[in-house]
């Protein structure tokens, strides 16, 4: 492990410990601790929900439901796993329920900023369509966006979920496995198949990045 990877791992561990401390404080009635948790994770949760339902208004509604469930579940919270794993599991379950009720919203939003941090400004479309010339006209740019959106939306649901959680929300394979209740090897397999399908469909538009070691996965609020 490189020095940078070690630093990132230590940073991630420190942030996870702070999340647990805040949640346990909230259990004891410290409302400001809950407000801090919301500040740390609101943006990332909203982006995850937006990419799942492709509706800003519905994503905001679901975000409020996630926070409400955190409030209702605070007495039962046990720090057996990372807070992010726990809260993203709540969000994922809401998205699963939503997709069953409204299958037309099972689409990935490609324009929202990626990642959980406030400064994560690169959209998924930009990551996939980096070969798009800066001088293309609006019509051609729209066609590229539609092609990329269709390719991601056409992934099988389990592969699309892993792809978004990994490449967009920047969760580790281990966290995704816990959220999806499958093995880590299953998560890696789904990710591999998703990347293969995107390469096949997008051809020259697809830019493959080397897979990050989980130690390098960022966990900013």
PDB file of C-alpha atoms in Angstrom:
ATOM      1  CA  UNK A   1       0.000   0.000   0.000  1.00  0.00           C
ATOM      2  CA  UNK A   2       1.357   3.426  -0.965  1.00  0.00           C
ATOM      3  CA  UNK A   3       1.671   6.303   1.481  1.00  0.00           C
ATOM      4  CA  UNK A   4      -1.248   8.085  -0.210  1.00  0.00           C
ATOM      5  CA  UNK A   5      -3.440   5.006   0.027  1.00  0.00           C
ATOM      6  CA  UNK A   6      -2.582   4.720   3.705  1.00  0.00           C
ATOM      7  CA  UNK A   7      -3.465   8.387   4.246  1.00  0.00           C
ATOM      8  CA  UNK A   8      -6.797   7.922   2.468  1.00  0.00           C
ATOM      9  CA  UNK A   9      -7.595   4.844   4.517  1.00  0.00           C
ATOM     10  CA  UNK A  10      -6.817   6.687   7.741  1.00  0.00           C
ATOM     11  CA  UNK A  11      -8.967   9.623   6.621  1.00  0.00           C
ATOM     12  CA  UNK A  12     -11.841   7.284   5.777  1.00  0.00           C
ATOM     13  CA  UNK A  13     -11.549   5.526   9.127  1.00  0.00           C
ATOM     14  CA  UNK A  14     -11.514   8.852  10.970  1.00  0.00           C
ATOM     15  CA  UNK A  15     -14.628  10.030   9.134  1.00  0.00           C
ATOM     16  CA  UNK A  16     -16.386   6.745   9.869  1.00  0.00           C
ATOM     17  CA  UNK A  17     -15.569   7.034  13.567  1.00  0.00           C
ATOM     18  CA  UNK A  18     -16.904  10.588  13.603  1.00  0.00           C
ATOM     19  CA  UNK A  19     -20.142   9.429  11.942  1.00  0.00           C
ATOM     20  CA  UNK A  20     -20.586   6.791  14.640  1.00  0.00           C
ATOM     21  CA  UNK A  21     -19.829   9.305  17.389  1.00  0.00           C
ATOM     22  CA  UNK A  22     -22.417  11.706  16.003  1.00  0.00           C
ATOM     23  CA  UNK A  23     -25.081   9.029  15.628  1.00  0.00           C
ATOM     24  CA  UNK A  24     -24.531   7.756  19.169  1.00  0.00           C
ATOM     25  CA  UNK A  25     -24.719  11.342  20.433  1.00  0.00           C
ATOM     26  CA  UNK A  26     -28.000  11.768  18.574  1.00  0.00           C
ATOM     27  CA  UNK A  27     -29.307   8.637  20.274  1.00  0.00           C
ATOM     28  CA  UNK A  28     -28.715  10.441  23.561  1.00  0.00           C
ATOM     29  CA  UNK A  29     -30.765  13.413  22.426  1.00  0.00           C
ATOM     30  CA  UNK A  30     -28.133  15.675  20.857  1.00  0.00           C
ATOM     31  CA  UNK A  31     -30.070  17.205  17.967  1.00  0.00           C
ATOM     32  CA  UNK A  32     -27.035  19.162  16.778  1.00  0.00           C
ATOM     33  CA  UNK A  33     -25.283  15.823  16.161  1.00  0.00           C
ATOM     34  CA  UNK A  34     -28.077  14.838  13.773  1.00  0.00           C
ATOM     35  CA  UNK A  35     -27.840  18.198  12.037  1.00  0.00           C
ATOM     36  CA  UNK A  36     -24.120  17.603  11.520  1.00  0.00           C
ATOM     37  CA  UNK A  37     -24.785  14.138  10.064  1.00  0.00           C
ATOM     38  CA  UNK A  38     -27.260  15.695   7.641  1.00  0.00           C
ATOM     39  CA  UNK A  39     -24.697  18.316   6.645  1.00  0.00           C
ATOM     40  CA  UNK A  40     -22.057  15.642   6.045  1.00  0.00           C
ATOM     41  CA  UNK A  41     -24.196  13.273   3.985  1.00  0.00           C
ATOM     42  CA  UNK A  42     -27.135  15.180   2.490  1.00  0.00           C
ATOM     43  CA  UNK A  43     -25.427  15.945  -0.836  1.00  0.00           C
ATOM     44  CA  UNK A  44     -24.199  12.397  -1.419  1.00  0.00           C
ATOM     45  CA  UNK A  45     -27.539  10.828  -0.539  1.00  0.00           C
ATOM     46  CA  UNK A  46     -29.400  13.260  -2.772  1.00  0.00           C
ATOM     47  CA  UNK A  47     -27.102  12.517  -5.716  1.00  0.00           C
ATOM     48  CA  UNK A  48     -27.512   8.772  -5.193  1.00  0.00           C
ATOM     49  CA  UNK A  49     -31.311   9.104  -5.125  1.00  0.00           C
ATOM     50  CA  UNK A  50     -31.320  11.431  -8.125  1.00  0.00           C
ATOM     51  CA  UNK A  51     -29.363   8.954 -10.206  1.00  0.00           C
ATOM     52  CA  UNK A  52     -31.839   6.251  -9.246  1.00  0.00           C
ATOM     53  CA  UNK A  53     -35.122   8.070  -9.922  1.00  0.00           C
ATOM     54  CA  UNK A  54     -33.984  10.764 -12.413  1.00  0.00           C
ATOM     55  CA  UNK A  55     -36.382  13.292 -10.896  1.00  0.00           C
ATOM     56  CA  UNK A  56     -35.123  16.140  -8.749  1.00  0.00           C
ATOM     57  CA  UNK A  57     -38.407  16.631  -6.942  1.00  0.00           C
ATOM     58  CA  UNK A  58     -38.821  12.921  -6.238  1.00  0.00           C
ATOM     59  CA  UNK A  59     -35.182  12.598  -5.155  1.00  0.00           C
ATOM     60  CA  UNK A  60     -35.738  15.390  -2.630  1.00  0.00           C
ATOM     61  CA  UNK A  61     -38.885  13.665  -1.352  1.00  0.00           C
ATOM     62  CA  UNK A  62     -37.024  10.380  -0.967  1.00  0.00           C
ATOM     63  CA  UNK A  63     -34.168  12.157   0.790  1.00  0.00           C
ATOM     64  CA  UNK A  64     -36.617  13.475   3.369  1.00  0.00           C
ATOM     65  CA  UNK A  65     -37.933   9.936   3.797  1.00  0.00           C
ATOM     66  CA  UNK A  66     -34.380   8.623   4.334  1.00  0.00           C
ATOM     67  CA  UNK A  67     -33.773  11.237   7.024  1.00  0.00           C
ATOM     68  CA  UNK A  68     -37.130  10.474   8.625  1.00  0.00           C
ATOM     69  CA  UNK A  69     -36.228   6.788   8.792  1.00  0.00           C
ATOM     70  CA  UNK A  70     -32.903   7.649  10.392  1.00  0.00           C
ATOM     71  CA  UNK A  71     -34.817   9.613  13.030  1.00  0.00           C
ATOM     72  CA  UNK A  72     -37.270   6.784  13.623  1.00  0.00           C
ATOM     73  CA  UNK A  73     -34.502   4.154  13.741  1.00  0.00           C
ATOM     74  CA  UNK A  74     -32.056   6.048  15.934  1.00  0.00           C
ATOM     75  CA  UNK A  75     -32.861   4.031  19.071  1.00  0.00           C
ATOM     76  CA  UNK A  76     -32.139   0.775  17.245  1.00  0.00           C
ATOM     77  CA  UNK A  77     -28.904   1.910  15.589  1.00  0.00           C
ATOM     78  CA  UNK A  78     -25.884  -0.247  16.379  1.00  0.00           C
ATOM     79  CA  UNK A  79     -22.407   0.712  15.092  1.00  0.00           C
ATOM     80  CA  UNK A  80     -21.669  -2.734  13.665  1.00  0.00           C
ATOM     81  CA  UNK A  81     -20.961  -1.286  10.221  1.00  0.00           C
ATOM     82  CA  UNK A  82     -20.094   2.133   8.836  1.00  0.00           C
ATOM     83  CA  UNK A  83     -22.815   4.753   9.152  1.00  0.00           C
ATOM     84  CA  UNK A  84     -22.611   5.257   5.392  1.00  0.00           C
ATOM     85  CA  UNK A  85     -23.359   1.579   4.815  1.00  0.00           C
ATOM     86  CA  UNK A  86     -26.374   1.796   7.113  1.00  0.00           C
ATOM     87  CA  UNK A  87     -27.828   4.986   5.661  1.00  0.00           C
ATOM     88  CA  UNK A  88     -27.186   4.040   2.023  1.00  0.00           C
ATOM     89  CA  UNK A  89     -28.929   0.731   2.670  1.00  0.00           C
ATOM     90  CA  UNK A  90     -31.983   2.717   3.754  1.00  0.00           C
ATOM     91  CA  UNK A  91     -31.730   4.828   0.596  1.00  0.00           C
ATOM     92  CA  UNK A  92     -31.263   1.781  -1.620  1.00  0.00           C
ATOM     93  CA  UNK A  93     -34.307   0.043  -0.174  1.00  0.00           C
ATOM     94  CA  UNK A  94     -36.400   3.124  -0.887  1.00  0.00           C
ATOM     95  CA  UNK A  95     -35.107   3.155  -4.470  1.00  0.00           C
ATOM     96  CA  UNK A  96     -35.993  -0.519  -4.894  1.00  0.00           C
ATOM     97  CA  UNK A  97     -39.528   0.180  -3.683  1.00  0.00           C
ATOM     98  CA  UNK A  98     -39.733   3.202  -5.968  1.00  0.00           C
ATOM     99  CA  UNK A  99     -38.604   1.245  -9.030  1.00  0.00           C
ATOM    100  CA  UNK A 100     -41.301  -1.343  -8.416  1.00  0.00           C
ATOM    101  CA  UNK A 101     -43.981   1.329  -8.244  1.00  0.00           C
ATOM    102  CA  UNK A 102     -42.605   3.545 -11.009  1.00  0.00           C
ATOM    103  CA  UNK A 103     -40.452   1.490 -13.411  1.00  0.00           C
ATOM    104  CA  UNK A 104     -40.215   4.412 -15.827  1.00  0.00           C
ATOM    105  CA  UNK A 105     -38.007   6.194 -13.278  1.00  0.00           C
ATOM    106  CA  UNK A 106     -35.425   3.443 -13.158  1.00  0.00           C
ATOM    107  CA  UNK A 107     -32.957   5.609 -15.051  1.00  0.00           C
ATOM    108  CA  UNK A 108     -29.555   6.992 -14.179  1.00  0.00           C
ATOM    109  CA  UNK A 109     -29.162  10.757 -14.152  1.00  0.00           C
ATOM    110  CA  UNK A 110     -25.914  11.534 -15.944  1.00  0.00           C
ATOM    111  CA  UNK A 111     -25.725  15.256 -15.240  1.00  0.00           C
ATOM    112  CA  UNK A 112     -25.629  15.376 -11.434  1.00  0.00           C
ATOM    113  CA  UNK A 113     -22.166  15.781  -9.891  1.00  0.00           C
ATOM    114  CA  UNK A 114     -20.552  12.495  -8.909  1.00  0.00           C
ATOM    115  CA  UNK A 115     -19.344  11.493  -5.510  1.00  0.00           C
ATOM    116  CA  UNK A 116     -20.384  12.442  -2.002  1.00  0.00           C
ATOM    117  CA  UNK A 117     -18.347  15.614  -1.602  1.00  0.00           C
ATOM    118  CA  UNK A 118     -19.438  19.180  -2.298  1.00  0.00           C
ATOM    119  CA  UNK A 119     -16.555  19.639  -4.746  1.00  0.00           C
ATOM    120  CA  UNK A 120     -17.235  16.515  -6.822  1.00  0.00           C
ATOM    121  CA  UNK A 121     -18.273  18.365  -9.964  1.00  0.00           C
ATOM    122  CA  UNK A 122     -17.575  15.820 -12.706  1.00  0.00           C
ATOM    123  CA  UNK A 123     -20.748  14.259 -14.063  1.00  0.00           C
ATOM    124  CA  UNK A 124     -21.050  10.645 -15.127  1.00  0.00           C
ATOM    125  CA  UNK A 125     -21.605  11.747 -18.716  1.00  0.00           C
ATOM    126  CA  UNK A 126     -18.292  13.608 -18.645  1.00  0.00           C
ATOM    127  CA  UNK A 127     -16.521  10.506 -17.335  1.00  0.00           C
ATOM    128  CA  UNK A 128     -17.940   8.298 -20.063  1.00  0.00           C
ATOM    129  CA  UNK A 129     -17.985  10.671 -23.011  1.00  0.00           C
ATOM    130  CA  UNK A 130     -14.596  12.310 -22.676  1.00  0.00           C
ATOM    131  CA  UNK A 131     -14.019  12.021 -26.410  1.00  0.00           C
ATOM    132  CA  UNK A 132     -16.831  14.495 -27.100  1.00  0.00           C
ATOM    133  CA  UNK A 133     -15.210  17.442 -28.934  1.00  0.00           C
ATOM    134  CA  UNK A 134     -15.673  20.818 -27.278  1.00  0.00           C
ATOM    135  CA  UNK A 135     -16.787  22.258 -30.614  1.00  0.00           C
ATOM    136  CA  UNK A 136     -19.731  19.917 -31.222  1.00  0.00           C
ATOM    137  CA  UNK A 137     -23.093  21.511 -31.746  1.00  0.00           C
ATOM    138  CA  UNK A 138     -26.023  21.216 -29.347  1.00  0.00           C
ATOM    139  CA  UNK A 139     -27.737  18.546 -31.446  1.00  0.00           C
ATOM    140  CA  UNK A 140     -24.680  16.279 -31.584  1.00  0.00           C
ATOM    141  CA  UNK A 141     -23.955  16.795 -27.889  1.00  0.00           C
ATOM    142  CA  UNK A 142     -27.536  15.832 -27.104  1.00  0.00           C
ATOM    143  CA  UNK A 143     -27.207  12.664 -29.192  1.00  0.00           C
ATOM    144  CA  UNK A 144     -24.056  11.703 -27.280  1.00  0.00           C
ATOM    145  CA  UNK A 145     -25.782  12.282 -23.949  1.00  0.00           C
ATOM    146  CA  UNK A 146     -28.746  10.203 -25.027  1.00  0.00           C
ATOM    147  CA  UNK A 147     -26.500   7.379 -26.218  1.00  0.00           C
ATOM    148  CA  UNK A 148     -24.581   7.265 -22.951  1.00  0.00           C
ATOM    149  CA  UNK A 149     -27.765   7.540 -20.881  1.00  0.00           C
ATOM    150  CA  UNK A 150     -29.332   4.680 -22.802  1.00  0.00           C
ATOM    151  CA  UNK A 151     -26.266   2.477 -22.351  1.00  0.00           C
ATOM    152  CA  UNK A 152     -26.218   2.956 -18.583  1.00  0.00           C
ATOM    153  CA  UNK A 153     -29.996   2.702 -18.233  1.00  0.00           C
ATOM    154  CA  UNK A 154     -29.982  -0.525 -20.267  1.00  0.00           C
ATOM    155  CA  UNK A 155     -27.629  -2.280 -17.874  1.00  0.00           C
ATOM    156  CA  UNK A 156     -29.326  -5.034 -15.869  1.00  0.00           C
ATOM    157  CA  UNK A 157     -30.591  -3.586 -12.604  1.00  0.00           C
ATOM    158  CA  UNK A 158     -28.054  -5.307 -10.366  1.00  0.00           C
ATOM    159  CA  UNK A 159     -25.152  -4.246 -12.613  1.00  0.00           C
ATOM    160  CA  UNK A 160     -26.420  -0.669 -12.916  1.00  0.00           C
ATOM    161  CA  UNK A 161     -26.733  -0.422  -9.150  1.00  0.00           C
ATOM    162  CA  UNK A 162     -23.148  -1.576  -8.561  1.00  0.00           C
ATOM    163  CA  UNK A 163     -21.847   0.680 -11.336  1.00  0.00           C
ATOM    164  CA  UNK A 164     -23.533   3.764  -9.871  1.00  0.00           C
ATOM    165  CA  UNK A 165     -22.545   3.044  -6.269  1.00  0.00           C
ATOM    166  CA  UNK A 166     -18.938   2.372  -7.293  1.00  0.00           C
ATOM    167  CA  UNK A 167     -18.212   4.898 -10.045  1.00  0.00           C
ATOM    168  CA  UNK A 168     -20.614   7.640  -9.022  1.00  0.00           C
ATOM    169  CA  UNK A 169     -20.971   7.444  -5.239  1.00  0.00           C
ATOM    170  CA  UNK A 170     -17.433   6.068  -4.870  1.00  0.00           C
ATOM    171  CA  UNK A 171     -18.283   3.386  -2.328  1.00  0.00           C
ATOM    172  CA  UNK A 172     -15.923   0.484  -1.803  1.00  0.00           C
ATOM    173  CA  UNK A 173     -16.776  -2.998  -3.053  1.00  0.00           C
ATOM    174  CA  UNK A 174     -17.105  -4.086   0.557  1.00  0.00           C
ATOM    175  CA  UNK A 175     -19.649  -1.362   1.336  1.00  0.00           C
ATOM    176  CA  UNK A 176     -21.638  -2.145  -1.801  1.00  0.00           C
ATOM    177  CA  UNK A 177     -21.700  -5.826  -0.873  1.00  0.00           C
ATOM    178  CA  UNK A 178     -23.113  -4.978   2.549  1.00  0.00           C
ATOM    179  CA  UNK A 179     -25.687  -2.600   1.094  1.00  0.00           C
ATOM    180  CA  UNK A 180     -26.841  -5.094  -1.559  1.00  0.00           C
ATOM    181  CA  UNK A 181     -26.602  -8.117   0.790  1.00  0.00           C
ATOM    182  CA  UNK A 182     -24.362 -10.078  -1.575  1.00  0.00           C
ATOM    183  CA  UNK A 183     -20.738 -11.210  -1.479  1.00  0.00           C
ATOM    184  CA  UNK A 184     -17.893  -8.901  -2.430  1.00  0.00           C
ATOM    185  CA  UNK A 185     -16.971 -11.254  -5.284  1.00  0.00           C
ATOM    186  CA  UNK A 186     -20.519 -10.953  -6.619  1.00  0.00           C
ATOM    187  CA  UNK A 187     -20.229  -7.165  -6.559  1.00  0.00           C
ATOM    188  CA  UNK A 188     -16.919  -7.276  -8.449  1.00  0.00           C
ATOM    189  CA  UNK A 189     -18.410  -9.662 -10.991  1.00  0.00           C
ATOM    190  CA  UNK A 190     -21.395  -7.371 -11.586  1.00  0.00           C
ATOM    191  CA  UNK A 191     -19.064  -4.416 -11.988  1.00  0.00           C
ATOM    192  CA  UNK A 192     -16.942  -6.290 -14.501  1.00  0.00           C
ATOM    193  CA  UNK A 193     -19.976  -7.267 -16.573  1.00  0.00           C
ATOM    194  CA  UNK A 194     -21.302  -3.697 -16.446  1.00  0.00           C
ATOM    195  CA  UNK A 195     -18.013  -2.298 -17.738  1.00  0.00           C
ATOM    196  CA  UNK A 196     -17.874  -4.899 -20.498  1.00  0.00           C
ATOM    197  CA  UNK A 197     -21.398  -3.994 -21.641  1.00  0.00           C
ATOM    198  CA  UNK A 198     -20.627  -0.284 -21.627  1.00  0.00           C
ATOM    199  CA  UNK A 199     -17.442  -0.817 -23.637  1.00  0.00           C
ATOM    200  CA  UNK A 200     -19.394  -2.891 -26.129  1.00  0.00           C
ATOM    201  CA  UNK A 201     -22.227  -0.374 -26.509  1.00  0.00           C
ATOM    202  CA  UNK A 202     -20.303   2.887 -26.345  1.00  0.00           C
ATOM    203  CA  UNK A 203     -17.185   1.927 -28.254  1.00  0.00           C
ATOM    204  CA  UNK A 204     -15.036   5.000 -28.793  1.00  0.00           C
ATOM    205  CA  UNK A 205     -17.072   7.079 -26.332  1.00  0.00           C
ATOM    206  CA  UNK A 206     -16.156   4.856 -23.425  1.00  0.00           C
ATOM    207  CA  UNK A 207     -13.080   5.733 -21.393  1.00  0.00           C
ATOM    208  CA  UNK A 208     -12.005   2.968 -19.047  1.00  0.00           C
ATOM    209  CA  UNK A 209     -10.246   3.953 -15.841  1.00  0.00           C
ATOM    210  CA  UNK A 210      -8.018   1.624 -13.837  1.00  0.00           C
ATOM    211  CA  UNK A 211      -9.998   0.181 -10.953  1.00  0.00           C
ATOM    212  CA  UNK A 212      -9.207   1.958  -7.712  1.00  0.00           C
ATOM    213  CA  UNK A 213      -8.034  -0.023  -4.743  1.00  0.00           C
ATOM    214  CA  UNK A 214     -10.700   0.233  -2.067  1.00  0.00           C
ATOM    215  CA  UNK A 215      -8.161   2.003   0.100  1.00  0.00           C
ATOM    216  CA  UNK A 216      -8.195   4.906  -2.346  1.00  0.00           C
ATOM    217  CA  UNK A 217     -11.959   5.277  -2.369  1.00  0.00           C
ATOM    218  CA  UNK A 218     -12.866   8.690  -1.032  1.00  0.00           C
ATOM    219  CA  UNK A 219     -15.347   9.030   1.805  1.00  0.00           C
ATOM    220  CA  UNK A 220     -15.862  12.763   2.033  1.00  0.00           C
ATOM    221  CA  UNK A 221     -19.135  13.999   3.395  1.00  0.00           C
TER     222      UNK A 221
END
